[in-house]
Amino acid sequence: MTESEARPEGESLGVPRGHAVVIGAGIVGLCTGAYLQRDGWRVTMLDPDGPGESCSFGNACMRSDGAGLPVATPGIFWKVPKMLMDPDGPLAIRWSYLPRLAPWLIRFVAASRRGRVEQMVADFATLMARARPSYEPLIEAAGARDLIRDCGSIEVFESKEAFDGARWGIELRQKHGAPLEVIGPEQIRQIEPSLAPIFVGGIHRTDADRIINPLRLSQAIADLIRREGGEIKQVAARSIRRGAGPGGTVVTEAGEIEADLIAVSAGAWSKKFAADAGARVPLDTERGYHVLLPNPGVDVRIPVKSNEGGFYLTPMELGLRIAGTDELAGVDAPPNYKRIDPMLRRAKRMVPDLNTEGGEPWMGRRPSLPDSMPVISPVRGAPGVFLAFGHGHYGLTLAAVTGKAVADMAAGRPTDMDMAPFSAERF
Ligand SMILES: Cc1cc2nc3c(=O)[nH]c(=O)nc-3n(C[C@H](O)[C@H](O)[C@H](O)COP(=O)(O)OP(=O)(O)OC[C@H]3O[C@@H](n4cnc5c(N)ncnc54)[C@H](O)[C@@H]3O)c2cc1C
């Protein structure tokens, strides 16, 4: 592809696009690299692992257009202690990590104020509305359409207290365009007959689809980048050194690379690179787990979220994935695969015929900011450095809209939404 073919029609600003180095080849980095490349940049991607093999490998495979809720919602301060006491609960904390986590937790609780959450849902809705349309050109060019299933999803509640407590969040998201329908036990059974009759109610989300194999999606976009002239190096970046002009030098374990533009999209590992460029961003990780059941023995038709369990049952190419929960333990702690046992017990109660034999466990690190919003942002005082990380529970959904926004900002084009809520300056 020539450079003029790569640029969207009428948007060639005559700005010479030079060499862009993208740190991190998860789904966010890959979509960012692909958008930059299609905008005329020569792209080099760096990652010590293969494309999409980290957090982007093991998620619950869901995308949706409508508004999403942050993790910290009103009342979380009172709910968290109870959740932590429940050994089968969706939230765990590694107590030895608490002193290092404390500043993040304080911001997390502050972000749960009602007014803040209402604003966040509105801001988030602008991103979500553009999420799937932004994927379209990449999915088309990557030949990855066979990986998408339009399906909708349901969230189911075992307790009336939890169901009643969810109303506020449902109405808030509906106000911002999420097509959520409140359903009763009989409708749950009709939509997903594999479920046991143990639920008091649910939420049917019609705007959701699923990617039947997120790793294959990452690999398809990586292949697209290579096909269109980009390079993906299996190399770790160590630091960013700023020079006099835009971009800087990316120091890697295999030498130094000069870049006119640097995009930091190293997921949960991004904080240090942002700091190198002069941005202090309170990034931490909410670790999640999954177990893939290769022979589930039941036909779960659409993704089902257990509200109380904090996980999804998602049918995918390789079996049934049970994915979710939240563990606050930092990036470096080893996985605690015992977290999977309560997920399996609850899943078996939800779907009694489920065959839980042969499950493969996995742990991944969601890159998470305390207000659940990503950073998609230039860095003040560091022209040519862009931050694209912190997508928490929504990174699969928001990867392409992030890449598009970075390419727009890098080209000096106006973005089609207000980027201030996603600025690194908000902290
Ligand atoms: C259990 C679970 C369920 C989820 N379900 C969903 C869902 O249904 N829908 C949804 O939208 N989102 C979901 N998510 C969230 C989503 O998976 C993440 O937000 C997303 O994968 C983050 O992508 P990323 O590219 O930022 O990070 P990653 O995929 O972690 O990629 C970061 C990359 O940076 C690389 N890197 C690290 N250090 C360096 C270095 N020094 N130099 C170069 N590269 C480096 C890593 O190797 C990695 O490949 C879920 C997450 C989990 C854990």
Tab-separated table of C-alpha atoms and ligand atoms in Angstrom:
chain	number	residue	atom	x	y	z
A	1	MET	CA	0.000	0.000	0.000
A	2	THR	CA	1.319	3.450	-0.823
A	3	GLU	CA	1.248	6.228	1.703
A	4	SER	CA	-1.480	8.149	-0.098
A	5	GLU	CA	-3.657	5.027	-0.231
A	6	ALA	CA	-3.119	4.528	3.505
A	7	ARG	CA	-4.358	7.972	4.490
A	8	PRO	CA	-8.068	8.589	4.739
A	9	GLU	CA	-9.247	10.618	1.775
A	10	GLY	CA	-9.034	14.354	2.196
A	11	GLU	CA	-7.099	14.082	5.447
A	12	SER	CA	-3.556	14.345	4.177
A	13	LEU	CA	-2.371	17.397	6.051
A	14	GLY	CA	1.042	17.425	4.483
A	15	VAL	CA	2.540	16.559	7.844
A	16	PRO	CA	5.466	14.218	7.257
A	17	ARG	CA	4.750	11.033	9.158
A	18	GLY	CA	7.996	9.545	10.359
A	19	HIS	CA	8.860	6.518	12.428
A	20	ALA	CA	6.367	5.476	15.124
A	21	VAL	CA	7.411	3.054	17.849
A	22	VAL	CA	4.603	1.388	19.764
A	23	ILE	CA	5.566	-0.135	23.111
A	24	GLY	CA	3.379	-3.180	23.771
A	25	ALA	CA	1.568	-5.418	21.287
A	26	GLY	CA	-1.589	-6.248	23.214
A	27	ILE	CA	-4.891	-5.499	21.512
A	28	VAL	CA	-4.614	-1.783	22.374
A	29	GLY	CA	-1.069	-1.443	21.012
A	30	LEU	CA	-1.923	-3.459	17.913
A	31	CYS	CA	-4.945	-1.324	17.042
A	32	THR	CA	-2.864	1.790	17.726
A	33	GLY	CA	-0.052	0.524	15.494
A	34	ALA	CA	-2.490	-0.422	12.734
A	35	TYR	CA	-4.220	2.986	12.796
A	36	LEU	CA	-0.916	4.863	12.822
A	37	GLN	CA	0.394	2.789	9.943
A	38	ARG	CA	-2.763	3.311	7.912
A	39	ASP	CA	-2.233	7.026	8.535
A	40	GLY	CA	1.179	6.959	6.906
A	41	TRP	CA	3.582	6.264	9.787
A	42	ARG	CA	6.335	3.671	9.522
A	43	VAL	CA	5.497	1.463	12.482
A	44	THR	CA	7.695	-0.663	14.730
A	45	MET	CA	5.972	-2.559	17.519
A	46	LEU	CA	7.890	-3.860	20.522
A	47	ASP	CA	6.827	-6.648	22.850
A	48	PRO	CA	8.831	-9.302	24.676
A	49	ASP	CA	6.001	-11.764	23.994
A	50	GLY	CA	3.967	-12.610	20.929
A	51	PRO	CA	1.142	-10.238	19.881
A	52	GLY	CA	-1.908	-10.463	22.117
A	53	GLU	CA	-0.476	-13.063	24.479
A	54	SER	CA	-0.884	-11.080	27.694
A	55	CYS	CA	-4.142	-9.715	29.146
A	56	SER	CA	-5.624	-9.524	25.663
A	57	PHE	CA	-5.386	-13.299	25.416
A	58	GLY	CA	-7.674	-14.292	28.240
A	59	ASN	CA	-10.603	-11.916	28.533
A	60	ALA	CA	-14.310	-12.700	28.467
A	61	CYS	CA	-14.444	-11.895	24.719
A	62	MET	CA	-17.261	-9.344	24.951
A	63	ARG	CA	-17.750	-6.062	23.121
A	64	SER	CA	-20.710	-3.689	23.313
A	65	ASP	CA	-21.709	-0.225	22.078
A	66	GLY	CA	-23.660	1.094	25.003
A	67	ALA	CA	-22.464	2.737	28.187
A	68	GLY	CA	-20.540	0.778	30.801
A	69	LEU	CA	-20.246	1.223	34.548
A	70	PRO	CA	-16.986	1.879	36.373
A	71	VAL	CA	-15.861	-0.650	38.971
A	72	ALA	CA	-16.159	1.874	41.787
A	73	THR	CA	-19.861	2.692	42.113
A	74	PRO	CA	-21.640	4.508	44.966
A	75	GLY	CA	-21.531	2.519	48.196
A	76	ILE	CA	-18.443	0.508	47.195
A	77	PHE	CA	-16.682	1.643	50.369
A	78	TRP	CA	-19.242	-0.265	52.470
A	79	LYS	CA	-19.525	-3.236	50.118
A	80	VAL	CA	-15.830	-4.009	49.770
A	81	PRO	CA	-15.196	-5.324	53.336
A	82	LYS	CA	-18.117	-7.777	52.975
A	83	MET	CA	-16.870	-8.880	49.552
A	84	LEU	CA	-13.370	-9.449	50.899
A	85	MET	CA	-14.700	-11.628	53.726
A	86	ASP	CA	-16.490	-13.936	51.272
A	87	PRO	CA	-13.999	-16.602	50.164
A	88	ASP	CA	-16.139	-17.323	47.088
A	89	GLY	CA	-16.524	-13.622	46.309
A	90	PRO	CA	-15.469	-11.806	43.177
A	91	LEU	CA	-12.948	-9.479	44.848
A	92	ALA	CA	-9.720	-10.426	46.611
A	93	ILE	CA	-6.810	-8.433	47.883
A	94	ARG	CA	-3.271	-9.625	48.570
A	95	TRP	CA	-2.856	-7.993	52.000
A	96	SER	CA	0.921	-7.746	51.677
A	97	TYR	CA	0.332	-5.453	48.680
A	98	LEU	CA	-2.019	-3.114	50.572
A	99	PRO	CA	0.582	-0.477	51.558
A	100	ARG	CA	1.587	-0.008	47.908
A	101	LEU	CA	-2.014	-0.101	46.744
A	102	ALA	CA	-3.311	2.426	49.292
A	103	PRO	CA	-2.964	5.587	47.125
A	104	TRP	CA	-4.767	3.832	44.251
A	105	LEU	CA	-7.506	2.612	46.629
A	106	ILE	CA	-8.074	6.090	48.015
A	107	ARG	CA	-8.578	7.434	44.485
A	108	PHE	CA	-10.774	4.415	43.689
A	109	VAL	CA	-13.110	5.185	46.595
A	110	ALA	CA	-13.116	8.899	45.686
A	111	ALA	CA	-14.131	7.968	42.124
A	112	SER	CA	-17.210	6.134	43.455
A	113	ARG	CA	-19.073	9.344	44.326
A	114	ARG	CA	-22.448	9.456	42.612
A	115	GLY	CA	-21.805	12.640	40.604
A	116	ARG	CA	-18.409	11.385	39.492
A	117	VAL	CA	-19.851	8.052	38.382
A	118	GLU	CA	-22.642	9.765	36.437
A	119	GLN	CA	-20.091	11.885	34.599
A	120	MET	CA	-17.854	8.890	33.981
A	121	VAL	CA	-20.701	6.846	32.480
A	122	ALA	CA	-21.506	9.755	30.142
A	123	ASP	CA	-17.848	10.096	29.089
A	124	PHE	CA	-17.485	6.378	28.684
A	125	ALA	CA	-20.597	6.243	26.495
A	126	THR	CA	-18.926	8.526	23.937
A	127	LEU	CA	-16.035	6.067	23.634
A	128	MET	CA	-18.214	2.965	23.612
A	129	ALA	CA	-20.453	4.359	20.880
A	130	ARG	CA	-17.391	4.583	18.611
A	131	ALA	CA	-15.830	1.302	19.727
A	132	ARG	CA	-17.166	-1.203	17.214
A	133	PRO	CA	-17.314	1.200	14.234
A	134	SER	CA	-13.613	1.941	14.826
A	135	TYR	CA	-12.816	-1.783	14.634
A	136	GLU	CA	-14.588	-2.188	11.297
A	137	PRO	CA	-11.793	-1.099	8.914
A	138	LEU	CA	-9.236	-3.196	10.806
A	139	ILE	CA	-11.437	-6.282	10.953
A	140	GLU	CA	-12.218	-5.941	7.278
A	141	ALA	CA	-8.577	-5.479	6.244
A	142	ALA	CA	-7.383	-8.217	8.608
A	143	GLY	CA	-9.963	-10.694	7.260
A	144	ALA	CA	-11.112	-11.368	10.823
A	145	ARG	CA	-14.868	-11.161	10.450
A	146	ASP	CA	-15.274	-14.886	11.083
A	147	LEU	CA	-14.167	-14.249	14.688
A	148	ILE	CA	-17.234	-12.159	15.562
A	149	ARG	CA	-20.599	-13.455	16.714
A	150	ASP	CA	-23.525	-11.067	17.196
A	151	CYS	CA	-25.220	-12.585	20.168
A	152	GLY	CA	-26.233	-10.227	22.973
A	153	SER	CA	-25.554	-11.221	26.558
A	154	ILE	CA	-27.314	-11.556	29.875
A	155	GLU	CA	-26.341	-10.751	33.440
A	156	VAL	CA	-28.133	-12.876	36.009
A	157	PHE	CA	-28.790	-12.269	39.715
A	158	GLU	CA	-29.294	-14.886	42.415
A	159	SER	CA	-30.245	-12.462	45.180
A	160	LYS	CA	-33.080	-9.966	45.202
A	161	GLU	CA	-30.918	-7.536	47.159
A	162	ALA	CA	-28.268	-7.486	44.410
A	163	PHE	CA	-30.932	-7.231	41.689
A	164	ASP	CA	-32.663	-4.305	43.394
A	165	GLY	CA	-29.285	-2.655	43.978
A	166	ALA	CA	-28.489	-2.854	40.270
A	167	ARG	CA	-31.460	-0.708	39.201
A	168	TRP	CA	-29.657	2.598	39.543
A	169	GLY	CA	-26.801	1.459	37.309
A	170	ILE	CA	-29.225	0.040	34.746
A	171	GLU	CA	-31.153	3.299	34.501
A	172	LEU	CA	-27.963	5.336	34.296
A	173	ARG	CA	-26.640	3.263	31.419
A	174	GLN	CA	-30.017	3.286	29.662
A	175	LYS	CA	-29.992	7.074	29.890
A	176	HIS	CA	-26.740	7.014	27.940
A	177	GLY	CA	-27.976	4.710	25.229
A	178	ALA	CA	-27.234	1.193	26.477
A	179	PRO	CA	-30.017	-1.119	25.258
A	180	LEU	CA	-30.547	-2.946	28.546
A	181	GLU	CA	-33.759	-4.830	29.211
A	182	VAL	CA	-34.696	-5.975	32.704
A	183	ILE	CA	-35.919	-9.565	32.520
A	184	GLY	CA	-37.488	-12.084	34.887
A	185	PRO	CA	-36.745	-15.749	35.583
A	186	GLU	CA	-38.900	-17.053	32.737
A	187	GLN	CA	-37.249	-14.832	30.133
A	188	ILE	CA	-33.833	-15.903	31.425
A	189	ARG	CA	-34.769	-19.524	30.797
A	190	GLN	CA	-36.030	-18.710	27.321
A	191	ILE	CA	-32.909	-16.769	26.359
A	192	GLU	CA	-30.459	-19.269	27.854
A	193	PRO	CA	-32.087	-22.686	28.480
A	194	SER	CA	-28.881	-24.198	29.896
A	195	LEU	CA	-29.275	-22.151	33.108
A	196	ALA	CA	-30.751	-23.576	36.321
A	197	PRO	CA	-33.893	-21.853	37.659
A	198	ILE	CA	-32.041	-20.125	40.494
A	199	PHE	CA	-32.149	-16.515	39.335
A	200	VAL	CA	-34.508	-13.788	40.530
A	201	GLY	CA	-33.880	-11.610	37.508
A	202	GLY	CA	-31.450	-10.443	34.911
A	203	ILE	CA	-30.355	-7.827	32.407
A	204	HIS	CA	-30.515	-8.606	28.708
A	205	ARG	CA	-28.017	-6.582	26.703
A	206	THR	CA	-28.785	-6.638	22.992
A	207	ASP	CA	-25.856	-4.553	21.746
A	208	ALA	CA	-23.154	-7.056	22.695
A	209	ASP	CA	-21.154	-9.346	20.493
A	210	ARG	CA	-18.304	-11.679	21.225
A	211	ILE	CA	-14.961	-12.498	19.700
A	212	ILE	CA	-14.715	-16.256	19.609
A	213	ASN	CA	-10.924	-16.188	20.008
A	214	PRO	CA	-9.328	-12.889	21.139
A	215	LEU	CA	-5.800	-14.206	20.566
A	216	ARG	CA	-6.611	-14.877	16.927
A	217	LEU	CA	-7.994	-11.344	16.608
A	218	SER	CA	-4.704	-9.897	17.916
A	219	GLN	CA	-2.728	-12.145	15.614
A	220	ALA	CA	-4.835	-11.141	12.604
A	221	ILE	CA	-4.212	-7.435	13.312
A	222	ALA	CA	-0.497	-8.177	13.825
A	223	ASP	CA	-0.434	-9.917	10.424
A	224	LEU	CA	-2.164	-6.887	8.913
A	225	ILE	CA	0.522	-4.585	10.332
A	226	ARG	CA	3.279	-6.812	8.894
A	227	ARG	CA	1.526	-7.108	5.526
A	228	GLU	CA	1.231	-3.339	5.260
A	229	GLY	CA	4.937	-2.839	5.939
A	230	GLY	CA	5.232	-2.584	9.723
A	231	GLU	CA	7.606	-4.502	11.924
A	232	ILE	CA	6.854	-6.399	15.129
A	233	LYS	CA	9.965	-7.045	17.190
A	234	GLN	CA	9.922	-9.547	20.034
A	235	VAL	CA	11.953	-7.255	22.252
A	236	ALA	CA	11.260	-5.534	25.590
A	237	ALA	CA	11.509	-1.761	25.843
A	238	ARG	CA	13.434	-0.561	28.882
A	239	SER	CA	12.931	3.180	28.895
A	240	ILE	CA	12.124	6.280	26.884
A	241	ARG	CA	14.729	8.990	26.555
A	242	ARG	CA	13.454	12.345	25.404
A	243	GLY	CA	15.461	14.468	23.001
A	244	ALA	CA	15.067	17.983	21.684
A	245	GLY	CA	12.459	17.149	19.004
A	246	PRO	CA	9.216	15.165	18.944
A	247	GLY	CA	9.312	11.524	20.026
A	248	GLY	CA	12.646	10.397	21.413
A	249	THR	CA	14.731	7.278	21.828
A	250	VAL	CA	13.265	3.984	22.953
A	251	VAL	CA	15.926	2.052	24.811
A	252	THR	CA	15.334	-1.669	24.430
A	253	GLU	CA	17.056	-4.799	25.647
A	254	ALA	CA	18.486	-5.086	22.119
A	255	GLY	CA	19.662	-1.540	21.475
A	256	GLU	CA	18.186	1.894	20.931
A	257	ILE	CA	15.515	2.966	18.434
A	258	GLU	CA	14.941	6.545	17.314
A	259	ALA	CA	11.297	7.477	16.999
A	260	ASP	CA	9.408	10.538	15.805
A	261	LEU	CA	6.379	9.260	17.675
A	262	ILE	CA	6.198	6.923	20.668
A	263	ALA	CA	2.958	5.282	21.749
A	264	VAL	CA	2.964	3.717	25.201
A	265	SER	CA	0.529	0.812	25.246
A	266	ALA	CA	2.247	-1.707	27.464
A	267	GLY	CA	-0.930	-2.463	29.419
A	268	ALA	CA	-0.286	-2.972	33.146
A	269	TRP	CA	3.428	-2.294	32.577
A	270	SER	CA	2.951	1.211	31.138
A	271	LYS	CA	3.460	3.352	34.241
A	272	LYS	CA	7.235	3.499	34.040
A	273	PHE	CA	7.242	4.547	30.374
A	274	ALA	CA	4.676	7.261	31.071
A	275	ALA	CA	6.894	8.510	33.895
A	276	ASP	CA	9.924	8.546	31.573
A	277	ALA	CA	7.964	10.933	29.361
A	278	GLY	CA	6.983	13.075	32.337
A	279	ALA	CA	3.431	11.861	33.087
A	280	ARG	CA	2.524	10.633	36.567
A	281	VAL	CA	-0.348	8.222	36.109
A	282	PRO	CA	-1.700	6.108	39.011
A	283	LEU	CA	-1.824	2.859	37.060
A	284	ASP	CA	-2.207	-0.445	38.879
A	285	THR	CA	-3.706	-3.753	37.956
A	286	GLU	CA	-6.940	-5.593	38.616
A	287	ARG	CA	-5.961	-9.152	37.959
A	288	GLY	CA	-8.560	-11.509	36.541
A	289	TYR	CA	-8.732	-15.245	36.061
A	290	HIS	CA	-10.226	-17.616	33.587
A	291	VAL	CA	-10.593	-21.314	33.150
A	292	LEU	CA	-11.261	-22.757	29.721
A	293	LEU	CA	-13.439	-25.873	29.735
A	294	PRO	CA	-12.599	-27.764	26.527
A	295	ASN	CA	-15.558	-30.177	26.800
A	296	PRO	CA	-18.278	-28.299	28.707
A	297	GLY	CA	-20.888	-30.894	27.713
A	298	VAL	CA	-23.648	-28.241	27.510
A	299	ASP	CA	-24.621	-25.726	24.899
A	300	VAL	CA	-24.367	-22.281	26.507
A	301	ARG	CA	-25.688	-20.145	23.662
A	302	ILE	CA	-24.708	-16.615	24.675
A	303	PRO	CA	-22.352	-15.032	27.225
A	304	VAL	CA	-23.864	-15.079	30.705
A	305	LYS	CA	-22.548	-12.906	33.499
A	306	SER	CA	-22.998	-13.985	37.097
A	307	ASN	CA	-23.545	-10.761	39.002
A	308	GLU	CA	-22.624	-12.232	42.367
A	309	GLY	CA	-19.693	-14.226	40.979
A	310	GLY	CA	-18.284	-11.350	38.909
A	311	PHE	CA	-17.529	-13.582	35.936
A	312	TYR	CA	-18.801	-14.478	32.491
A	313	LEU	CA	-19.520	-17.849	30.964
A	314	THR	CA	-18.557	-17.246	27.345
A	315	PRO	CA	-18.893	-19.833	24.599
A	316	MET	CA	-15.872	-19.569	22.341
A	317	GLU	CA	-14.003	-21.405	19.640
A	318	LEU	CA	-12.038	-23.620	21.997
A	319	GLY	CA	-14.713	-24.410	24.563
A	320	LEU	CA	-16.488	-22.536	27.341
A	321	ARG	CA	-14.466	-19.850	29.066
A	322	ILE	CA	-15.331	-18.852	32.631
A	323	ALA	CA	-13.629	-15.479	32.997
A	324	GLY	CA	-13.632	-12.603	35.435
A	325	THR	CA	-13.220	-11.710	39.119
A	326	ASP	CA	-10.862	-9.148	40.515
A	327	GLU	CA	-7.673	-9.520	42.515
A	328	LEU	CA	-5.690	-6.543	43.792
A	329	ALA	CA	-2.177	-7.905	44.161
A	330	GLY	CA	0.074	-5.876	41.871
A	331	VAL	CA	1.770	-6.858	38.646
A	332	ASP	CA	4.496	-9.113	39.992
A	333	ALA	CA	2.782	-11.484	42.445
A	334	PRO	CA	2.407	-15.060	41.198
A	335	PRO	CA	-1.088	-16.239	40.231
A	336	ASN	CA	-3.334	-17.754	42.880
A	337	TYR	CA	-5.218	-20.324	40.827
A	338	LYS	CA	-7.330	-21.213	43.873
A	339	ARG	CA	-9.362	-18.164	42.795
A	340	ILE	CA	-10.779	-20.388	40.075
A	341	ASP	CA	-12.372	-22.960	42.435
A	342	PRO	CA	-15.266	-20.739	43.581
A	343	MET	CA	-15.866	-19.686	39.967
A	344	LEU	CA	-16.192	-23.330	38.980
A	345	ARG	CA	-18.459	-24.134	41.947
A	346	ARG	CA	-20.778	-21.263	41.141
A	347	ALA	CA	-20.715	-22.041	37.407
A	348	LYS	CA	-21.745	-25.621	38.177
A	349	ARG	CA	-24.658	-24.310	40.251
A	350	MET	CA	-25.685	-22.025	37.387
A	351	VAL	CA	-25.372	-24.735	34.718
A	352	PRO	CA	-25.847	-28.078	36.512
A	353	ASP	CA	-24.898	-30.216	33.500
A	354	LEU	CA	-21.566	-28.449	33.080
A	355	ASN	CA	-18.558	-30.732	32.741
A	356	THR	CA	-15.774	-28.931	34.604
A	357	GLU	CA	-13.097	-31.552	33.888
A	358	GLY	CA	-9.900	-30.641	32.089
A	359	GLY	CA	-10.071	-26.887	32.649
A	360	GLU	CA	-7.010	-24.805	31.793
A	361	PRO	CA	-6.421	-21.972	34.284
A	362	TRP	CA	-5.091	-18.541	33.356
A	363	MET	CA	-4.425	-15.226	35.079
A	364	GLY	CA	-4.131	-11.829	33.386
A	365	ARG	CA	-3.415	-8.279	34.473
A	366	ARG	CA	-6.024	-5.697	33.571
A	367	PRO	CA	-4.321	-2.311	33.293
A	368	SER	CA	-6.485	-0.269	35.633
A	369	LEU	CA	-6.824	3.323	36.699
A	370	PRO	CA	-8.831	4.106	39.826
A	371	ASP	CA	-11.676	5.785	37.909
A	372	SER	CA	-11.929	2.840	35.443
A	373	MET	CA	-11.243	5.195	32.517
A	374	PRO	CA	-8.309	4.733	30.158
A	375	VAL	CA	-5.610	7.263	29.474
A	376	ILE	CA	-5.653	8.188	25.766
A	377	SER	CA	-3.549	11.253	25.783
A	378	PRO	CA	-0.574	13.255	24.632
A	379	VAL	CA	1.993	14.070	27.323
A	380	ARG	CA	2.404	17.687	28.320
A	381	GLY	CA	5.932	18.825	27.521
A	382	ALA	CA	6.718	15.700	25.495
A	383	PRO	CA	5.527	16.263	21.912
A	384	GLY	CA	5.235	13.068	19.923
A	385	VAL	CA	4.617	10.851	22.975
A	386	PHE	CA	1.142	9.401	23.369
A	387	LEU	CA	-0.278	7.273	26.163
A	388	ALA	CA	-2.814	4.554	25.379
A	389	PHE	CA	-3.371	2.284	28.368
A	390	GLY	CA	-5.487	1.671	31.454
A	391	HIS	CA	-8.540	0.167	29.752
A	392	GLY	CA	-9.334	-2.043	32.743
A	393	HIS	CA	-12.392	-4.197	32.133
A	394	TYR	CA	-13.060	-2.770	28.657
A	395	GLY	CA	-9.807	-3.025	26.711
A	396	LEU	CA	-10.980	-5.513	24.105
A	397	THR	CA	-13.972	-3.290	23.388
A	398	LEU	CA	-12.078	0.008	23.350
A	399	ALA	CA	-8.828	-0.926	21.591
A	400	ALA	CA	-9.702	0.290	18.108
A	401	VAL	CA	-11.337	3.563	19.153
A	402	THR	CA	-8.189	4.215	21.178
A	403	GLY	CA	-5.930	3.553	18.196
A	404	LYS	CA	-8.017	5.811	15.992
A	405	ALA	CA	-7.947	8.632	18.556
A	406	VAL	CA	-4.148	8.358	18.899
A	407	ALA	CA	-3.734	8.521	15.114
A	408	ASP	CA	-6.014	11.575	14.955
A	409	MET	CA	-4.164	13.343	17.761
A	410	ALA	CA	-0.778	12.472	16.240
A	411	ALA	CA	-1.859	13.939	12.906
A	412	GLY	CA	-3.161	17.092	14.566
A	413	ARG	CA	-6.669	16.307	13.323
A	414	PRO	CA	-9.607	17.105	15.574
A	415	THR	CA	-10.951	13.963	17.221
A	416	ASP	CA	-14.676	13.371	16.895
A	417	MET	CA	-15.103	13.351	20.680
A	418	ASP	CA	-13.869	15.278	23.680
A	419	MET	CA	-10.630	13.650	24.818
A	420	ALA	CA	-10.292	15.679	28.046
A	421	PRO	CA	-11.880	12.945	30.243
A	422	PHE	CA	-9.163	10.543	29.081
A	423	SER	CA	-6.273	12.924	29.570
A	424	ALA	CA	-3.256	11.993	31.685
A	425	GLU	CA	-3.677	15.433	33.276
A	426	ARG	CA	-6.846	14.432	35.116
A	427	PHE	CA	-4.924	12.972	38.057
B	1	LIG	C1	-10.688	-12.058	33.130
B	1	LIG	C2	-10.794	-10.857	32.217
B	1	LIG	C3	-11.939	-10.658	31.467
B	1	LIG	C4	-12.035	-9.550	30.611
B	1	LIG	N1	-13.134	-9.427	29.800
B	1	LIG	C5	-13.198	-8.394	28.930
B	1	LIG	C6	-14.301	-8.300	28.023
B	1	LIG	O1	-15.159	-9.180	27.963
B	1	LIG	N2	-14.369	-7.221	27.206
B	1	LIG	C7	-13.412	-6.239	27.216
B	1	LIG	O2	-13.541	-5.275	26.475
B	1	LIG	N3	-12.329	-6.336	28.019
B	1	LIG	C8	-12.204	-7.383	28.876
B	1	LIG	N4	-11.124	-7.508	29.702
B	1	LIG	C9	-10.101	-6.450	29.686
B	1	LIG	C10	-9.160	-6.561	28.503
B	1	LIG	O3	-8.730	-7.876	28.307
B	1	LIG	C11	-7.959	-5.647	28.758
B	1	LIG	O4	-8.405	-4.345	29.086
B	1	LIG	C12	-7.081	-5.566	27.522
B	1	LIG	O5	-6.659	-6.842	27.125
B	1	LIG	C13	-5.871	-4.682	27.771
B	1	LIG	O6	-5.133	-4.666	26.575
B	1	LIG	P1	-3.717	-4.013	26.525
B	1	LIG	O7	-3.249	-4.129	25.131
B	1	LIG	O8	-3.765	-2.656	27.149
B	1	LIG	O9	-2.837	-4.894	27.540
B	1	LIG	P2	-2.101	-6.291	27.297
B	1	LIG	O10	-2.906	-7.229	26.505
B	1	LIG	O11	-1.653	-6.747	28.646
B	1	LIG	O12	-0.864	-5.874	26.417
B	1	LIG	C14	0.227	-5.168	26.930
B	1	LIG	C15	1.456	-5.684	26.242
B	1	LIG	O13	2.591	-4.931	26.668
B	1	LIG	C16	3.680	-5.814	26.676
B	1	LIG	N5	4.775	-5.288	27.468
B	1	LIG	C17	4.960	-5.344	28.812
B	1	LIG	N6	6.151	-4.815	29.139
B	1	LIG	C18	6.721	-4.411	27.975
B	1	LIG	C19	7.973	-3.807	27.670
B	1	LIG	N7	8.856	-3.532	28.625
B	1	LIG	N8	8.265	-3.550	26.377
B	1	LIG	C20	7.373	-3.834	25.387
B	1	LIG	N9	6.186	-4.420	25.639
B	1	LIG	C21	5.862	-4.704	26.910
B	1	LIG	C22	3.101	-7.105	27.254
B	1	LIG	O14	3.908	-8.238	26.944
B	1	LIG	C23	1.744	-7.147	26.588
B	1	LIG	O15	1.738	-7.927	25.407
B	1	LIG	C24	-10.979	-8.608	30.554
B	1	LIG	C25	-9.819	-8.826	31.304
B	1	LIG	C26	-9.727	-9.934	32.109
B	1	LIG	C27	-8.457	-10.165	32.886
